[in-house]
Coordinates of C-alpha atoms in Angstrom, one line a residue:
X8 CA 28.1 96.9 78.0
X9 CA 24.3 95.7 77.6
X10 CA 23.1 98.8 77.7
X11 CA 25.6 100.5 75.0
X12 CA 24.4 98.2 72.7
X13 CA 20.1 98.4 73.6
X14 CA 21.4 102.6 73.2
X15 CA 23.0 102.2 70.0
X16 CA 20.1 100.1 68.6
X17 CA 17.3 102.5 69.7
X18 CA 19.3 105.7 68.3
X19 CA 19.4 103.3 64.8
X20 CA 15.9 102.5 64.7
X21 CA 14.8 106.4 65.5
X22 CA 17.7 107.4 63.0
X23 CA 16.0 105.3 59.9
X24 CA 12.1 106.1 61.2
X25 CA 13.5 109.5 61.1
X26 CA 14.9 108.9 57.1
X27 CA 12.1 107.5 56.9
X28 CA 9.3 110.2 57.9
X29 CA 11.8 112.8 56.1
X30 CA 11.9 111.1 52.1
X31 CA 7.6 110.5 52.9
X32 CA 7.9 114.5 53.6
X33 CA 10.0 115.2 51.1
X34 CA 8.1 112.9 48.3
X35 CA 5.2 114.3 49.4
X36 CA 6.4 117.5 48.8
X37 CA 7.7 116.7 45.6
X38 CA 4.2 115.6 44.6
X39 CA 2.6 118.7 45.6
X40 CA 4.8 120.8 44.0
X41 CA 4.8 119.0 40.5
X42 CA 1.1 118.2 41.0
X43 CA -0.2 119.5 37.7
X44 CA 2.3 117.4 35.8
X45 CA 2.3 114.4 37.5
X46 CA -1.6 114.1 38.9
X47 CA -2.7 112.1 35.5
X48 CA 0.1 109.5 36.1
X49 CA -1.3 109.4 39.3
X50 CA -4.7 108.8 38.8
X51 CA -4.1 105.9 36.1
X52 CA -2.0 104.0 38.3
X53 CA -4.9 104.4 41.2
X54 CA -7.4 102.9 38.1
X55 CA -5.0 100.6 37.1
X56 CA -4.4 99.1 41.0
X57 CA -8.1 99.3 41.3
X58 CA -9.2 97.3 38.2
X59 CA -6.6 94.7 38.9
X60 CA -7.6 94.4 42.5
X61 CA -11.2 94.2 41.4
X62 CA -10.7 92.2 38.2
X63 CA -8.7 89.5 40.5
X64 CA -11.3 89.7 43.8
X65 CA -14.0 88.7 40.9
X66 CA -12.0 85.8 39.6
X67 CA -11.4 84.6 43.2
X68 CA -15.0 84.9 43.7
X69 CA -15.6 83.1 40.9
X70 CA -13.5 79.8 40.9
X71 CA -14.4 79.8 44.9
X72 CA -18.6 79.8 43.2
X73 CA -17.4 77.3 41.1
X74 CA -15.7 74.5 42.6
X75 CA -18.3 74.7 45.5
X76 CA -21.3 74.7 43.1
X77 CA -19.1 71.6 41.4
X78 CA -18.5 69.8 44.9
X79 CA -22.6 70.4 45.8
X80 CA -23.6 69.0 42.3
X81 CA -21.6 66.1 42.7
X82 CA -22.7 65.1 46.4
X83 CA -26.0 65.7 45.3
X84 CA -25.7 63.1 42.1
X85 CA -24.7 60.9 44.2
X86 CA -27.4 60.9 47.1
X87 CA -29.8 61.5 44.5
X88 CA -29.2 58.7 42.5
X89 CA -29.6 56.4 45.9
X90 CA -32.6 58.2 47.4
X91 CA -34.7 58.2 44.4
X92 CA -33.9 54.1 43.7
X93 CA -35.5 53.8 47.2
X94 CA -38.3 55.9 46.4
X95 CA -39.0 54.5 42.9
X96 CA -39.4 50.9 44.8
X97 CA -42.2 53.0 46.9
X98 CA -44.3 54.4 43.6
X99 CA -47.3 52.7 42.3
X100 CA -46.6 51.2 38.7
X101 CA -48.8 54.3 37.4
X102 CA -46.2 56.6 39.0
X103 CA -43.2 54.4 37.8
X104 CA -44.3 55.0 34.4
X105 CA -45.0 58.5 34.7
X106 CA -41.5 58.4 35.9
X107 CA -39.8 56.5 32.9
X108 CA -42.1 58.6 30.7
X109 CA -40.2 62.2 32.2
X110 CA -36.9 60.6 31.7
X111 CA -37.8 59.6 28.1
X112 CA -39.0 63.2 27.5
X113 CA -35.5 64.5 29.2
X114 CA -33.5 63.0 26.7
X115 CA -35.3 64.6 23.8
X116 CA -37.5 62.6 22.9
X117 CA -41.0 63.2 21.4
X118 CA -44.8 62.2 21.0
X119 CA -44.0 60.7 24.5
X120 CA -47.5 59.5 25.7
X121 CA -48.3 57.0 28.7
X122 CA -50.8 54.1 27.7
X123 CA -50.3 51.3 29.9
X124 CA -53.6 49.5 31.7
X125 CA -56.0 46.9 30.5
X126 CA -55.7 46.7 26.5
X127 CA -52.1 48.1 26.3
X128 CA -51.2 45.2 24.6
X129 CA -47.3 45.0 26.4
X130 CA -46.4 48.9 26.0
X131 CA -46.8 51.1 28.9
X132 CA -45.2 54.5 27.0
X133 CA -45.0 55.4 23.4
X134 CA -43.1 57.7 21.6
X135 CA -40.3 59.3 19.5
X136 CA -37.1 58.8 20.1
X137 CA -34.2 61.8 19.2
X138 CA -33.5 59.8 15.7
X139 CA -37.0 59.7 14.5
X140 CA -37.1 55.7 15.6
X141 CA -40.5 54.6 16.8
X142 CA -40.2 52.8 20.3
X143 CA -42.4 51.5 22.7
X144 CA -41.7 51.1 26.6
X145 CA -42.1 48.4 28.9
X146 CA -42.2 49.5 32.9
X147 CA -41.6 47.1 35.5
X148 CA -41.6 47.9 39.0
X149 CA -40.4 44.9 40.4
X150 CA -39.0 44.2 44.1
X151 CA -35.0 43.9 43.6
X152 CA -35.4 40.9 44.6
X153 CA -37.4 39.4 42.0
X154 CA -36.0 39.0 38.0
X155 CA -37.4 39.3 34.8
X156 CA -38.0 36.1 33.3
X157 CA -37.6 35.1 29.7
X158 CA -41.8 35.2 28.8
X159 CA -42.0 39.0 29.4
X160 CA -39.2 39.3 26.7
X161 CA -41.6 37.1 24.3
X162 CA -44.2 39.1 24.9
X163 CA -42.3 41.8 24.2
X164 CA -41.2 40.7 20.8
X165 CA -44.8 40.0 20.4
X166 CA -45.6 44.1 21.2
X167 CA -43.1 45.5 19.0
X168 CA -44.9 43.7 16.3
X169 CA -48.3 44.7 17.3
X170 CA -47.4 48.3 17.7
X171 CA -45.1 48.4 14.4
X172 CA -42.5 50.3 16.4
X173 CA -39.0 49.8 15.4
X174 CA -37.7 49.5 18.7
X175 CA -38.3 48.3 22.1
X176 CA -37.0 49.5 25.9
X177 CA -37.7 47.1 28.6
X178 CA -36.8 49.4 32.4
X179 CA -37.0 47.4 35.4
X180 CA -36.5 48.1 39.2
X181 CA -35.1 44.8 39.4
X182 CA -32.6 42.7 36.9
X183 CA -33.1 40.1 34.1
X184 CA -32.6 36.3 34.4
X185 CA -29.7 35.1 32.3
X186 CA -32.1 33.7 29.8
X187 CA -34.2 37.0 29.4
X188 CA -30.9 39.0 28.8
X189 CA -30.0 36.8 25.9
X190 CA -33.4 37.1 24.4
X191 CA -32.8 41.2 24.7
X192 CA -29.3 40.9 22.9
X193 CA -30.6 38.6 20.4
X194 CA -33.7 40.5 19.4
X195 CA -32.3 44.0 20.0
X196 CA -34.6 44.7 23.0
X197 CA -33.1 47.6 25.1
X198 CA -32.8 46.3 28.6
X199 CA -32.3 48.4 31.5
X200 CA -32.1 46.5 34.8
X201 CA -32.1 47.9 38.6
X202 CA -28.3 49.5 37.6
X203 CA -28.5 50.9 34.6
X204 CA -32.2 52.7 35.5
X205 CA -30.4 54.7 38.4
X206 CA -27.7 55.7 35.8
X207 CA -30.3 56.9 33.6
X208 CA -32.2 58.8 36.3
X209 CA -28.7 59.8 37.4
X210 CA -28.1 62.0 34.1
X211 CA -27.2 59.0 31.1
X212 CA -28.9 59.2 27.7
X213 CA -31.4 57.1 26.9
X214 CA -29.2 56.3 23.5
X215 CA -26.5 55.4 25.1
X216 CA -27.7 51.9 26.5
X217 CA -28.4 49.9 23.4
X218 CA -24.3 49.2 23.4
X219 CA -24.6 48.1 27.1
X220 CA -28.4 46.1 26.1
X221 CA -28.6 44.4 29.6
X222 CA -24.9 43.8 30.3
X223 CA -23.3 44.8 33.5
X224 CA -25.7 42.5 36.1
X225 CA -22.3 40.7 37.2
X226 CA -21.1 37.0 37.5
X227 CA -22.9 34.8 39.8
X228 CA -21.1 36.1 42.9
X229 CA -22.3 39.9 42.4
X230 CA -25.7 38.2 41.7
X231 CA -25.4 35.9 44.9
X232 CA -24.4 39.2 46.7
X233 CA -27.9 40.7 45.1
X234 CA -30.0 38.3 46.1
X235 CA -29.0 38.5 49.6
X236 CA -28.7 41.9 49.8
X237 CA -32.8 42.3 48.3
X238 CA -34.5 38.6 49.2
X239 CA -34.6 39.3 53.2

């Protein structure tokens, strides 16, 4: 009984291979014998498979380029914006400023020149910002452990003055005491502590931090968790 039914199975598989081979045959003659009427319909619909096939391989292509060039850049913002932190605490102060002075010039602005050393009377970079404002630059390259206290915002004030530039950008490796921040809200000084400097390098606008002016350095704990992640 077994086998009748492995028989029957075998002559219905070679019966529809044989329908099978036969309408390829007979379509095949069909097309050879119509050829000259039916070769341009032919040909299109080759083009037409080929330029969808092509036009949708190039669009694969494409989103795959895409979303890996999108996953690279973001991995690489982010391990950039830790490895140069760590390397900014290894430049001189000259190099920190050269350094503030290229992100200055990133950001559009103009007439960026680099003057700190004896006689810079509290401006280590001049120039023009994107609005046609005036600013000076203070650079501190401070250990993260350290803070910016109060005086060097008074002195500060005092440079604007001097220089006659209508406003003022204090950047630090490090972060501001509590009363130094309140002098930069007061007086409009730009302050950019440890933070904000690695979101700047990191691809922010320079114009974007007077609404922040300082802000963001945390409640005690966060700065209790600074200090003893930096004074070791």
């Amino acid at each position: 009984m077994g086998r009748k039914r492995r028989s029957a199975a075998a002559r219905l598989r070679a019966a529809r291979l044989k329908v099978g081979i036969g309408g390829l045959a007979a379509a095949a003659v069909v097309l050879v014998v119509f050829w000259q009427l039916v070769w341009v319909y032919v040909v299109v619909a080759l083009m037409v498979a080929g330029f969808v096939a092509g036009g949708w391989t190039l669009w694969h292509k494409d989103r795959t380029a895409r979303q890996e060039d999108r996953r690279w850049r973001e991995r690489d913002a982010v391990a950039a914006g830790h490895r140069t932190l760590a390397e900014v605490d290894r430049m001189t102060g000259t190099e920190f400023e050269d350094f503030v002075a290229a992100l200055c010039r990133r950001d559009g602005c103009t007439q960026v020149e680099r003057v700190g050393g004896a006689g810079d009377n509290g401006a280590d970079i001049k120039g023009v910002l994107p609005d046609g404002r005036t600013m000076i630059v203070q650079c501190k390259r401070y250990a993260p452990g350290n803070a910016i206290p109060a005086r060097e915002i008074r002195d500060m004030m005092g440079s604007l003055q001097h220089h006659r530039a209508q406003v003022a950008v204090f950047v630090t490796t490090s972060r501001f005491t509590r009363p130094a921040q309140n002098l930069c809200t007061e007086h409009g000084i730009w302050a950019l502590h440890r933070d904000l400097l690695g979101l700047w390098n990191n691809g922010a606008s320079l114009l974007s931090f007077p609404q922040i002016n300082g802000a963001g350095q945390g409640n005690r704990q966060h700065q209790a968790r600074w200090n003893r992640t930096y004074q070791k």
